[in-house]
């Protein structure tokens, strides 16, 4: 252990190798051991370890970006080439990524599929969203989708298009920006408090209405906390308006969001009310399927929001 840097890299290789062969209980134990090791070694939290940095590279792969070259990945991850290459070697050895022999670019490996299947079998999420999403898409006539919060990132889990309209919102991203999407804003409003720091660290501009300052983002989040619905009005795509409702699992904590992405030209006060009413139903159903319930304070916010909106429409 005289050369701690080399040891840490070797430790990373060992960990990803073990992850690919462990049972769920052993994986949990391994994570605890990693945290203990890094704590004792003076490396700080697990978040800063080579293990986490290596595994974090997997987050940059998506359906739209299925293969990534070394130089491109360095730019995306904002890391140096030597370290990135070592981490890619560790992931490749354990099957988490593989190199396309034709293009020499990296892509996700078979071990990811194995872990995904194990996750869904032991902690089912996607299958239990299918029926509520289908109902939501049919009743609103718009695209419905579910996201999950993992760490400080919001990932797409499932989506369902409505056949009612030829023009519809297409969910073609895997990671949802916290500050620009209804799902992300919902997570900021009802998820862990430290998510705000993560969002403020990357206020990328997507449209003219994207929140790009701390004040505008905090104002948007505060408005969501008063209604119980995440809202993104053309903040990620100029043609799309989104609404979302929070989801809770057996822990009682925020777990994700169910959302409707509507084509902006079709978004009327009547459609907004319909979407909110059915988002509440979908949120209750999915949360129940995940072993959770909607907190009474959220239910109260929804009731007040729907009542206030109905009163406003009646007087207009």
PDB file of C-alpha atoms in Angstrom:
ATOM      1  CA  UNK A   1       0.000   0.000   0.000  1.00  0.00           C
ATOM      2  CA  UNK A   2       2.952   2.335  -0.398  1.00  0.00           C
ATOM      3  CA  UNK A   3       1.572   3.453  -3.755  1.00  0.00           C
ATOM      4  CA  UNK A   4      -1.994   4.273  -2.726  1.00  0.00           C
ATOM      5  CA  UNK A   5      -3.040   5.547  -6.152  1.00  0.00           C
ATOM      6  CA  UNK A   6      -2.154   2.249  -7.828  1.00  0.00           C
ATOM      7  CA  UNK A   7      -3.781   0.336  -4.995  1.00  0.00           C
ATOM      8  CA  UNK A   8      -6.965   2.358  -5.373  1.00  0.00           C
ATOM      9  CA  UNK A   9      -7.095   1.547  -9.088  1.00  0.00           C
ATOM     10  CA  UNK A  10      -6.513  -2.144  -8.365  1.00  0.00           C
ATOM     11  CA  UNK A  11      -9.209  -1.970  -5.717  1.00  0.00           C
ATOM     12  CA  UNK A  12     -11.583  -0.516  -8.319  1.00  0.00           C
ATOM     13  CA  UNK A  13     -10.853  -3.397 -10.667  1.00  0.00           C
ATOM     14  CA  UNK A  14     -11.541  -5.903  -7.906  1.00  0.00           C
ATOM     15  CA  UNK A  15     -14.801  -4.233  -6.912  1.00  0.00           C
ATOM     16  CA  UNK A  16     -16.360  -4.120 -10.383  1.00  0.00           C
ATOM     17  CA  UNK A  17     -15.222  -7.731 -10.906  1.00  0.00           C
ATOM     18  CA  UNK A  18     -16.954  -8.809  -7.679  1.00  0.00           C
ATOM     19  CA  UNK A  19     -20.084  -6.786  -8.436  1.00  0.00           C
ATOM     20  CA  UNK A  20     -20.649  -8.829 -11.556  1.00  0.00           C
ATOM     21  CA  UNK A  21     -20.691 -12.063  -9.554  1.00  0.00           C
ATOM     22  CA  UNK A  22     -22.303 -11.195  -6.232  1.00  0.00           C
ATOM     23  CA  UNK A  23     -25.775 -11.821  -4.924  1.00  0.00           C
ATOM     24  CA  UNK A  24     -27.891  -8.812  -3.950  1.00  0.00           C
ATOM     25  CA  UNK A  25     -27.050  -9.226  -0.265  1.00  0.00           C
ATOM     26  CA  UNK A  26     -23.341  -9.503  -1.005  1.00  0.00           C
ATOM     27  CA  UNK A  27     -23.422  -6.415  -3.176  1.00  0.00           C
ATOM     28  CA  UNK A  28     -24.964  -4.458  -0.300  1.00  0.00           C
ATOM     29  CA  UNK A  29     -22.265  -5.791   2.038  1.00  0.00           C
ATOM     30  CA  UNK A  30     -19.576  -4.908  -0.493  1.00  0.00           C
ATOM     31  CA  UNK A  31     -20.796  -1.314  -0.680  1.00  0.00           C
ATOM     32  CA  UNK A  32     -20.589  -1.035   3.094  1.00  0.00           C
ATOM     33  CA  UNK A  33     -17.070  -2.465   3.030  1.00  0.00           C
ATOM     34  CA  UNK A  34     -16.050   0.018   0.317  1.00  0.00           C
ATOM     35  CA  UNK A  35     -17.371   2.896   2.394  1.00  0.00           C
ATOM     36  CA  UNK A  36     -15.510   1.630   5.438  1.00  0.00           C
ATOM     37  CA  UNK A  37     -12.292   1.165   3.486  1.00  0.00           C
ATOM     38  CA  UNK A  38     -12.371   4.638   1.971  1.00  0.00           C
ATOM     39  CA  UNK A  39     -13.188   6.153   5.322  1.00  0.00           C
ATOM     40  CA  UNK A  40     -10.246   4.407   6.969  1.00  0.00           C
ATOM     41  CA  UNK A  41      -7.913   5.251   4.105  1.00  0.00           C
ATOM     42  CA  UNK A  42      -8.630   8.952   4.391  1.00  0.00           C
ATOM     43  CA  UNK A  43     -10.158   9.169   0.945  1.00  0.00           C
ATOM     44  CA  UNK A  44     -13.367  10.787   2.147  1.00  0.00           C
ATOM     45  CA  UNK A  45     -16.781   9.647   0.944  1.00  0.00           C
ATOM     46  CA  UNK A  46     -17.472   6.845  -1.501  1.00  0.00           C
ATOM     47  CA  UNK A  47     -18.601   9.495  -3.966  1.00  0.00           C
ATOM     48  CA  UNK A  48     -15.005  10.609  -4.554  1.00  0.00           C
ATOM     49  CA  UNK A  49     -13.492   7.115  -4.931  1.00  0.00           C
ATOM     50  CA  UNK A  50     -12.145   5.547  -8.091  1.00  0.00           C
ATOM     51  CA  UNK A  51     -14.909   2.952  -7.814  1.00  0.00           C
ATOM     52  CA  UNK A  52     -17.616   5.573  -8.083  1.00  0.00           C
ATOM     53  CA  UNK A  53     -15.793   7.525 -10.786  1.00  0.00           C
ATOM     54  CA  UNK A  54     -15.445   4.384 -12.876  1.00  0.00           C
ATOM     55  CA  UNK A  55     -19.078   3.357 -12.502  1.00  0.00           C
ATOM     56  CA  UNK A  56     -20.242   6.926 -13.138  1.00  0.00           C
ATOM     57  CA  UNK A  57     -18.906   6.659 -16.695  1.00  0.00           C
ATOM     58  CA  UNK A  58     -21.764   4.261 -17.445  1.00  0.00           C
ATOM     59  CA  UNK A  59     -24.257   7.107 -16.990  1.00  0.00           C
ATOM     60  CA  UNK A  60     -23.035   8.787 -20.178  1.00  0.00           C
ATOM     61  CA  UNK A  61     -24.272   5.968 -22.411  1.00  0.00           C
ATOM     62  CA  UNK A  62     -27.819   6.173 -23.746  1.00  0.00           C
ATOM     63  CA  UNK A  63     -29.982   5.049 -26.645  1.00  0.00           C
ATOM     64  CA  UNK A  64     -29.063   8.246 -28.468  1.00  0.00           C
ATOM     65  CA  UNK A  65     -25.373   7.843 -27.607  1.00  0.00           C
ATOM     66  CA  UNK A  66     -24.886   4.090 -27.624  1.00  0.00           C
ATOM     67  CA  UNK A  67     -21.176   4.201 -28.476  1.00  0.00           C
ATOM     68  CA  UNK A  68     -18.588   6.670 -27.205  1.00  0.00           C
ATOM     69  CA  UNK A  69     -14.922   7.015 -28.061  1.00  0.00           C
ATOM     70  CA  UNK A  70     -12.249   7.611 -25.430  1.00  0.00           C
ATOM     71  CA  UNK A  71     -11.608  11.260 -26.361  1.00  0.00           C
ATOM     72  CA  UNK A  72     -15.331  12.034 -26.532  1.00  0.00           C
ATOM     73  CA  UNK A  73     -15.935  10.420 -23.158  1.00  0.00           C
ATOM     74  CA  UNK A  74     -13.127  12.489 -21.642  1.00  0.00           C
ATOM     75  CA  UNK A  75     -14.820  15.657 -22.882  1.00  0.00           C
ATOM     76  CA  UNK A  76     -18.257  14.592 -21.684  1.00  0.00           C
ATOM     77  CA  UNK A  77     -17.068  13.428 -18.261  1.00  0.00           C
ATOM     78  CA  UNK A  78     -14.556  16.298 -17.980  1.00  0.00           C
ATOM     79  CA  UNK A  79     -11.707  13.975 -17.002  1.00  0.00           C
ATOM     80  CA  UNK A  80      -8.159  13.377 -18.180  1.00  0.00           C
ATOM     81  CA  UNK A  81      -7.458  10.657 -20.713  1.00  0.00           C
ATOM     82  CA  UNK A  82      -5.142   8.488 -18.618  1.00  0.00           C
ATOM     83  CA  UNK A  83      -7.559   8.161 -15.682  1.00  0.00           C
ATOM     84  CA  UNK A  84     -10.571   7.649 -17.942  1.00  0.00           C
ATOM     85  CA  UNK A  85      -8.771   4.908 -19.846  1.00  0.00           C
ATOM     86  CA  UNK A  86      -7.876   3.064 -16.622  1.00  0.00           C
ATOM     87  CA  UNK A  87     -11.485   3.242 -15.466  1.00  0.00           C
ATOM     88  CA  UNK A  88     -12.693   1.967 -18.838  1.00  0.00           C
ATOM     89  CA  UNK A  89     -10.275  -0.951 -18.549  1.00  0.00           C
ATOM     90  CA  UNK A  90     -11.737  -1.827 -15.159  1.00  0.00           C
ATOM     91  CA  UNK A  91     -15.278  -1.732 -16.527  1.00  0.00           C
ATOM     92  CA  UNK A  92     -14.333  -3.725 -19.615  1.00  0.00           C
ATOM     93  CA  UNK A  93     -12.683  -6.512 -17.625  1.00  0.00           C
ATOM     94  CA  UNK A  94     -15.920  -7.069 -15.699  1.00  0.00           C
ATOM     95  CA  UNK A  95     -18.188  -6.838 -18.717  1.00  0.00           C
ATOM     96  CA  UNK A  96     -19.863  -3.544 -17.880  1.00  0.00           C
ATOM     97  CA  UNK A  97     -18.644  -2.104 -21.177  1.00  0.00           C
ATOM     98  CA  UNK A  98     -17.135  -3.556 -24.340  1.00  0.00           C
ATOM     99  CA  UNK A  99     -15.304  -2.150 -27.325  1.00  0.00           C
ATOM    100  CA  UNK A 100     -16.844  -2.322 -30.778  1.00  0.00           C
ATOM    101  CA  UNK A 101     -14.191  -4.117 -32.845  1.00  0.00           C
ATOM    102  CA  UNK A 102     -15.155  -2.126 -35.950  1.00  0.00           C
ATOM    103  CA  UNK A 103     -15.290   1.411 -34.560  1.00  0.00           C
ATOM    104  CA  UNK A 104     -13.064   0.952 -31.457  1.00  0.00           C
ATOM    105  CA  UNK A 105     -15.673   2.917 -29.523  1.00  0.00           C
ATOM    106  CA  UNK A 106     -17.069   1.762 -26.189  1.00  0.00           C
ATOM    107  CA  UNK A 107     -20.609   0.555 -25.566  1.00  0.00           C
ATOM    108  CA  UNK A 108     -22.472  -1.032 -22.658  1.00  0.00           C
ATOM    109  CA  UNK A 109     -21.593  -4.651 -22.009  1.00  0.00           C
ATOM    110  CA  UNK A 110     -23.654  -7.728 -21.112  1.00  0.00           C
ATOM    111  CA  UNK A 111     -23.072  -7.369 -17.362  1.00  0.00           C
ATOM    112  CA  UNK A 112     -25.317  -4.279 -17.349  1.00  0.00           C
ATOM    113  CA  UNK A 113     -28.223  -6.347 -18.673  1.00  0.00           C
ATOM    114  CA  UNK A 114     -27.662  -8.975 -15.997  1.00  0.00           C
ATOM    115  CA  UNK A 115     -27.721  -6.371 -13.224  1.00  0.00           C
ATOM    116  CA  UNK A 116     -30.779  -4.643 -14.714  1.00  0.00           C
ATOM    117  CA  UNK A 117     -32.666  -7.931 -14.764  1.00  0.00           C
ATOM    118  CA  UNK A 118     -31.642  -8.665 -11.177  1.00  0.00           C
ATOM    119  CA  UNK A 119     -32.723  -5.196 -10.070  1.00  0.00           C
ATOM    120  CA  UNK A 120     -36.147  -5.480 -11.702  1.00  0.00           C
ATOM    121  CA  UNK A 121     -36.636  -8.998 -10.317  1.00  0.00           C
ATOM    122  CA  UNK A 122     -35.779  -8.020  -6.748  1.00  0.00           C
ATOM    123  CA  UNK A 123     -37.018  -4.413  -6.686  1.00  0.00           C
ATOM    124  CA  UNK A 124     -39.702  -4.267  -9.393  1.00  0.00           C
ATOM    125  CA  UNK A 125     -40.346  -0.807 -10.747  1.00  0.00           C
ATOM    126  CA  UNK A 126     -40.919  -0.742 -14.496  1.00  0.00           C
ATOM    127  CA  UNK A 127     -43.517  -3.508 -14.818  1.00  0.00           C
ATOM    128  CA  UNK A 128     -45.728  -1.935 -12.157  1.00  0.00           C
ATOM    129  CA  UNK A 129     -45.919   1.348 -14.093  1.00  0.00           C
ATOM    130  CA  UNK A 130     -47.248  -0.087 -17.356  1.00  0.00           C
ATOM    131  CA  UNK A 131     -50.979  -0.090 -16.629  1.00  0.00           C
ATOM    132  CA  UNK A 132     -51.088   3.348 -14.911  1.00  0.00           C
ATOM    133  CA  UNK A 133     -49.049   4.840 -17.769  1.00  0.00           C
ATOM    134  CA  UNK A 134     -51.340   3.347 -20.396  1.00  0.00           C
ATOM    135  CA  UNK A 135     -54.398   4.762 -18.619  1.00  0.00           C
ATOM    136  CA  UNK A 136     -52.698   8.148 -18.266  1.00  0.00           C
ATOM    137  CA  UNK A 137     -51.760   8.320 -21.947  1.00  0.00           C
ATOM    138  CA  UNK A 138     -55.248   7.266 -23.052  1.00  0.00           C
ATOM    139  CA  UNK A 139     -57.137   9.715 -20.819  1.00  0.00           C
ATOM    140  CA  UNK A 140     -54.924  12.715 -21.586  1.00  0.00           C
ATOM    141  CA  UNK A 141     -54.113  11.980 -25.215  1.00  0.00           C
ATOM    142  CA  UNK A 142     -50.487  12.868 -24.506  1.00  0.00           C
ATOM    143  CA  UNK A 143     -47.205  11.087 -23.758  1.00  0.00           C
ATOM    144  CA  UNK A 144     -46.911   9.711 -20.224  1.00  0.00           C
ATOM    145  CA  UNK A 145     -43.666   8.643 -18.604  1.00  0.00           C
ATOM    146  CA  UNK A 146     -42.069   7.713 -15.278  1.00  0.00           C
ATOM    147  CA  UNK A 147     -38.670   8.718 -13.942  1.00  0.00           C
ATOM    148  CA  UNK A 148     -36.762   7.467 -10.920  1.00  0.00           C
ATOM    149  CA  UNK A 149     -34.335   9.291  -8.673  1.00  0.00           C
ATOM    150  CA  UNK A 150     -31.017   7.537  -8.086  1.00  0.00           C
ATOM    151  CA  UNK A 151     -28.463   9.481  -6.095  1.00  0.00           C
ATOM    152  CA  UNK A 152     -28.524  12.959  -7.571  1.00  0.00           C
ATOM    153  CA  UNK A 153     -29.728  11.979 -11.038  1.00  0.00           C
ATOM    154  CA  UNK A 154     -33.184  11.518 -12.540  1.00  0.00           C
ATOM    155  CA  UNK A 155     -33.400   8.589 -14.962  1.00  0.00           C
ATOM    156  CA  UNK A 156     -36.146   7.626 -17.387  1.00  0.00           C
ATOM    157  CA  UNK A 157     -37.822   4.336 -16.469  1.00  0.00           C
ATOM    158  CA  UNK A 158     -40.799   3.881 -18.801  1.00  0.00           C
ATOM    159  CA  UNK A 159     -42.950   5.830 -21.250  1.00  0.00           C
ATOM    160  CA  UNK A 160     -46.193   5.401 -23.155  1.00  0.00           C
ATOM    161  CA  UNK A 161     -47.388   7.331 -26.216  1.00  0.00           C
ATOM    162  CA  UNK A 162     -51.006   8.068 -26.993  1.00  0.00           C
ATOM    163  CA  UNK A 163     -52.206   7.133 -30.494  1.00  0.00           C
ATOM    164  CA  UNK A 164     -54.779   9.923 -30.407  1.00  0.00           C
ATOM    165  CA  UNK A 165     -52.571  12.489 -32.163  1.00  0.00           C
ATOM    166  CA  UNK A 166     -50.095  12.170 -34.987  1.00  0.00           C
ATOM    167  CA  UNK A 167     -47.878  14.828 -33.423  1.00  0.00           C
ATOM    168  CA  UNK A 168     -46.759  13.860 -29.943  1.00  0.00           C
ATOM    169  CA  UNK A 169     -43.961  14.372 -27.453  1.00  0.00           C
ATOM    170  CA  UNK A 170     -41.115  11.882 -27.813  1.00  0.00           C
ATOM    171  CA  UNK A 171     -39.143  10.897 -24.719  1.00  0.00           C
ATOM    172  CA  UNK A 172     -35.672  10.441 -26.182  1.00  0.00           C
ATOM    173  CA  UNK A 173     -33.472  11.226 -23.187  1.00  0.00           C
ATOM    174  CA  UNK A 174     -32.306   8.920 -20.419  1.00  0.00           C
ATOM    175  CA  UNK A 175     -31.185  11.483 -17.842  1.00  0.00           C
ATOM    176  CA  UNK A 176     -33.507  14.402 -17.086  1.00  0.00           C
ATOM    177  CA  UNK A 177     -32.008  17.805 -16.193  1.00  0.00           C
ATOM    178  CA  UNK A 178     -33.060  18.806 -12.696  1.00  0.00           C
ATOM    179  CA  UNK A 179     -33.626  22.456 -13.534  1.00  0.00           C
ATOM    180  CA  UNK A 180     -35.349  22.156 -16.918  1.00  0.00           C
ATOM    181  CA  UNK A 181     -37.804  19.229 -16.881  1.00  0.00           C
ATOM    182  CA  UNK A 182     -41.006  18.639 -14.936  1.00  0.00           C
ATOM    183  CA  UNK A 183     -39.543  15.424 -13.541  1.00  0.00           C
ATOM    184  CA  UNK A 184     -36.362  17.150 -12.443  1.00  0.00           C
ATOM    185  CA  UNK A 185     -38.164  20.084 -10.874  1.00  0.00           C
ATOM    186  CA  UNK A 186     -40.478  17.683  -9.057  1.00  0.00           C
ATOM    187  CA  UNK A 187     -37.400  15.977  -7.591  1.00  0.00           C
ATOM    188  CA  UNK A 188     -36.016  19.343  -6.460  1.00  0.00           C
ATOM    189  CA  UNK A 189     -39.312  20.198  -4.796  1.00  0.00           C
ATOM    190  CA  UNK A 190     -39.980  16.926  -2.982  1.00  0.00           C
ATOM    191  CA  UNK A 191     -36.705  15.013  -3.017  1.00  0.00           C
ATOM    192  CA  UNK A 192     -33.559  15.350  -0.872  1.00  0.00           C
ATOM    193  CA  UNK A 193     -32.473  18.894  -0.056  1.00  0.00           C
ATOM    194  CA  UNK A 194     -28.960  18.420  -1.440  1.00  0.00           C
ATOM    195  CA  UNK A 195     -30.366  18.038  -4.951  1.00  0.00           C
ATOM    196  CA  UNK A 196     -30.577  21.811  -5.214  1.00  0.00           C
ATOM    197  CA  UNK A 197     -26.796  22.116  -4.939  1.00  0.00           C
ATOM    198  CA  UNK A 198     -26.428  19.609  -7.768  1.00  0.00           C
ATOM    199  CA  UNK A 199     -28.900  21.519  -9.940  1.00  0.00           C
ATOM    200  CA  UNK A 200     -27.256  24.873  -9.289  1.00  0.00           C
ATOM    201  CA  UNK A 201     -23.906  23.453 -10.388  1.00  0.00           C
ATOM    202  CA  UNK A 202     -25.210  22.976 -13.942  1.00  0.00           C
ATOM    203  CA  UNK A 203     -27.804  25.479 -15.138  1.00  0.00           C
ATOM    204  CA  UNK A 204     -27.496  24.711 -18.832  1.00  0.00           C
ATOM    205  CA  UNK A 205     -29.721  26.819 -21.078  1.00  0.00           C
ATOM    206  CA  UNK A 206     -32.073  24.762 -23.245  1.00  0.00           C
ATOM    207  CA  UNK A 207     -34.694  27.365 -24.199  1.00  0.00           C
ATOM    208  CA  UNK A 208     -35.396  31.021 -23.492  1.00  0.00           C
ATOM    209  CA  UNK A 209     -37.534  30.029 -20.497  1.00  0.00           C
ATOM    210  CA  UNK A 210     -35.029  27.690 -18.828  1.00  0.00           C
ATOM    211  CA  UNK A 211     -34.165  28.712 -15.267  1.00  0.00           C
ATOM    212  CA  UNK A 212     -30.529  29.760 -15.508  1.00  0.00           C
ATOM    213  CA  UNK A 213     -30.040  31.641 -12.235  1.00  0.00           C
ATOM    214  CA  UNK A 214     -30.333  30.431  -8.645  1.00  0.00           C
ATOM    215  CA  UNK A 215     -33.179  32.837  -7.927  1.00  0.00           C
ATOM    216  CA  UNK A 216     -35.353  31.808 -10.883  1.00  0.00           C
ATOM    217  CA  UNK A 217     -34.803  28.121 -10.158  1.00  0.00           C
ATOM    218  CA  UNK A 218     -35.666  28.488  -6.480  1.00  0.00           C
ATOM    219  CA  UNK A 219     -38.794  30.468  -7.376  1.00  0.00           C
ATOM    220  CA  UNK A 220     -39.913  27.717  -9.754  1.00  0.00           C
ATOM    221  CA  UNK A 221     -39.335  25.037  -7.118  1.00  0.00           C
ATOM    222  CA  UNK A 222     -41.198  27.030  -4.488  1.00  0.00           C
ATOM    223  CA  UNK A 223     -44.200  27.344  -6.812  1.00  0.00           C
ATOM    224  CA  UNK A 224     -44.209  23.566  -7.256  1.00  0.00           C
ATOM    225  CA  UNK A 225     -44.160  23.051  -3.496  1.00  0.00           C
ATOM    226  CA  UNK A 226     -47.341  25.109  -3.280  1.00  0.00           C
ATOM    227  CA  UNK A 227     -49.274  23.046  -5.853  1.00  0.00           C
ATOM    228  CA  UNK A 228     -47.840  19.527  -5.573  1.00  0.00           C
ATOM    229  CA  UNK A 229     -47.240  19.338  -9.323  1.00  0.00           C
ATOM    230  CA  UNK A 230     -43.940  19.689 -11.152  1.00  0.00           C
ATOM    231  CA  UNK A 231     -44.270  22.108 -14.039  1.00  0.00           C
ATOM    232  CA  UNK A 232     -41.967  22.786 -16.979  1.00  0.00           C
ATOM    233  CA  UNK A 233     -43.422  25.227 -19.454  1.00  0.00           C
ATOM    234  CA  UNK A 234     -41.233  24.995 -22.563  1.00  0.00           C
ATOM    235  CA  UNK A 235     -38.113  25.004 -20.391  1.00  0.00           C
ATOM    236  CA  UNK A 236     -36.443  21.971 -21.997  1.00  0.00           C
ATOM    237  CA  UNK A 237     -38.020  21.963 -25.454  1.00  0.00           C
ATOM    238  CA  UNK A 238     -39.913  24.924 -26.880  1.00  0.00           C
ATOM    239  CA  UNK A 239     -42.626  22.664 -28.288  1.00  0.00           C
ATOM    240  CA  UNK A 240     -43.323  20.787 -25.044  1.00  0.00           C
ATOM    241  CA  UNK A 241     -45.106  21.613 -21.798  1.00  0.00           C
ATOM    242  CA  UNK A 242     -44.823  19.148 -18.952  1.00  0.00           C
ATOM    243  CA  UNK A 243     -46.569  18.368 -15.686  1.00  0.00           C
ATOM    244  CA  UNK A 244     -45.543  15.772 -13.114  1.00  0.00           C
ATOM    245  CA  UNK A 245     -46.558  14.323  -9.770  1.00  0.00           C
ATOM    246  CA  UNK A 246     -44.204  12.807  -7.169  1.00  0.00           C
ATOM    247  CA  UNK A 247     -43.914   9.085  -6.447  1.00  0.00           C
ATOM    248  CA  UNK A 248     -43.065   7.444  -3.125  1.00  0.00           C
ATOM    249  CA  UNK A 249     -41.905   3.926  -2.320  1.00  0.00           C
ATOM    250  CA  UNK A 250     -41.865   1.633   0.722  1.00  0.00           C
ATOM    251  CA  UNK A 251     -39.268   3.824   2.451  1.00  0.00           C
ATOM    252  CA  UNK A 252     -41.714   6.717   2.575  1.00  0.00           C
ATOM    253  CA  UNK A 253     -39.204   8.840   0.681  1.00  0.00           C
ATOM    254  CA  UNK A 254     -39.434  10.480  -2.731  1.00  0.00           C
ATOM    255  CA  UNK A 255     -38.667   7.835  -5.367  1.00  0.00           C
ATOM    256  CA  UNK A 256     -39.473   9.457  -8.712  1.00  0.00           C
ATOM    257  CA  UNK A 257     -42.180  11.155 -10.729  1.00  0.00           C
ATOM    258  CA  UNK A 258     -44.953  10.319 -13.161  1.00  0.00           C
ATOM    259  CA  UNK A 259     -45.311  12.942 -15.870  1.00  0.00           C
ATOM    260  CA  UNK A 260     -47.202  13.991 -18.959  1.00  0.00           C
ATOM    261  CA  UNK A 261     -45.409  15.736 -21.801  1.00  0.00           C
ATOM    262  CA  UNK A 262     -47.856  17.664 -23.952  1.00  0.00           C
ATOM    263  CA  UNK A 263     -47.416  19.346 -27.323  1.00  0.00           C
ATOM    264  CA  UNK A 264     -47.503  23.049 -26.391  1.00  0.00           C
ATOM    265  CA  UNK A 265     -50.034  24.034 -29.059  1.00  0.00           C
ATOM    266  CA  UNK A 266     -52.569  21.627 -27.532  1.00  0.00           C
ATOM    267  CA  UNK A 267     -51.993  22.661 -23.929  1.00  0.00           C
ATOM    268  CA  UNK A 268     -55.157  24.446 -22.751  1.00  0.00           C
ATOM    269  CA  UNK A 269     -56.532  25.114 -19.242  1.00  0.00           C
ATOM    270  CA  UNK A 270     -58.983  22.257 -19.784  1.00  0.00           C
ATOM    271  CA  UNK A 271     -56.201  19.853 -20.744  1.00  0.00           C
ATOM    272  CA  UNK A 272     -54.106  21.015 -17.792  1.00  0.00           C
ATOM    273  CA  UNK A 273     -56.929  20.174 -15.412  1.00  0.00           C
ATOM    274  CA  UNK A 274     -57.443  16.764 -17.028  1.00  0.00           C
ATOM    275  CA  UNK A 275     -53.743  15.974 -16.823  1.00  0.00           C
ATOM    276  CA  UNK A 276     -53.521  16.955 -13.164  1.00  0.00           C
ATOM    277  CA  UNK A 277     -56.574  14.905 -12.222  1.00  0.00           C
ATOM    278  CA  UNK A 278     -55.180  11.789 -13.869  1.00  0.00           C
ATOM    279  CA  UNK A 279     -51.637  12.420 -12.652  1.00  0.00           C
ATOM    280  CA  UNK A 280     -52.990  12.171  -9.111  1.00  0.00           C
ATOM    281  CA  UNK A 281     -54.554   8.791  -9.914  1.00  0.00           C
ATOM    282  CA  UNK A 282     -51.400   7.496 -11.587  1.00  0.00           C
ATOM    283  CA  UNK A 283     -49.209   8.741  -8.743  1.00  0.00           C
ATOM    284  CA  UNK A 284     -51.331   6.965  -6.138  1.00  0.00           C
ATOM    285  CA  UNK A 285     -51.416   3.739  -8.168  1.00  0.00           C
ATOM    286  CA  UNK A 286     -47.696   3.607  -8.915  1.00  0.00           C
ATOM    287  CA  UNK A 287     -46.708   4.593  -5.382  1.00  0.00           C
ATOM    288  CA  UNK A 288     -48.991   1.829  -4.087  1.00  0.00           C
ATOM    289  CA  UNK A 289     -47.366  -0.645  -6.476  1.00  0.00           C
ATOM    290  CA  UNK A 290     -43.973   0.423  -5.129  1.00  0.00           C
ATOM    291  CA  UNK A 291     -45.105  -0.121  -1.545  1.00  0.00           C
ATOM    292  CA  UNK A 292     -45.585   3.564  -0.761  1.00  0.00           C
ATOM    293  CA  UNK A 293     -48.381   6.059  -0.170  1.00  0.00           C
ATOM    294  CA  UNK A 294     -48.834   9.713  -1.014  1.00  0.00           C
ATOM    295  CA  UNK A 295     -48.147  11.916   2.036  1.00  0.00           C
ATOM    296  CA  UNK A 296     -51.211  13.729   3.333  1.00  0.00           C
ATOM    297  CA  UNK A 297     -49.571  17.114   2.753  1.00  0.00           C
ATOM    298  CA  UNK A 298     -49.163  16.303  -0.957  1.00  0.00           C
ATOM    299  CA  UNK A 299     -52.774  15.186  -1.180  1.00  0.00           C
ATOM    300  CA  UNK A 300     -53.775  18.495   0.405  1.00  0.00           C
ATOM    301  CA  UNK A 301     -51.716  20.475  -2.105  1.00  0.00           C
ATOM    302  CA  UNK A 302     -53.346  18.604  -4.991  1.00  0.00           C
ATOM    303  CA  UNK A 303     -56.852  19.233  -3.671  1.00  0.00           C
ATOM    304  CA  UNK A 304     -56.189  22.949  -3.224  1.00  0.00           C
ATOM    305  CA  UNK A 305     -54.553  23.215  -6.645  1.00  0.00           C
ATOM    306  CA  UNK A 306     -57.437  21.548  -8.485  1.00  0.00           C
ATOM    307  CA  UNK A 307     -60.076  23.511  -6.538  1.00  0.00           C
ATOM    308  CA  UNK A 308     -58.322  26.834  -7.095  1.00  0.00           C
ATOM    309  CA  UNK A 309     -57.917  26.145 -10.808  1.00  0.00           C
ATOM    310  CA  UNK A 310     -61.569  25.173 -11.165  1.00  0.00           C
ATOM    311  CA  UNK A 311     -62.686  28.350  -9.375  1.00  0.00           C
ATOM    312  CA  UNK A 312     -60.472  30.459 -11.648  1.00  0.00           C
ATOM    313  CA  UNK A 313     -61.884  28.851 -14.791  1.00  0.00           C
ATOM    314  CA  UNK A 314     -65.463  29.333 -13.543  1.00  0.00           C
ATOM    315  CA  UNK A 315     -65.000  33.095 -13.087  1.00  0.00           C
ATOM    316  CA  UNK A 316     -63.134  33.689 -16.331  1.00  0.00           C
TER     317      UNK A 316
END
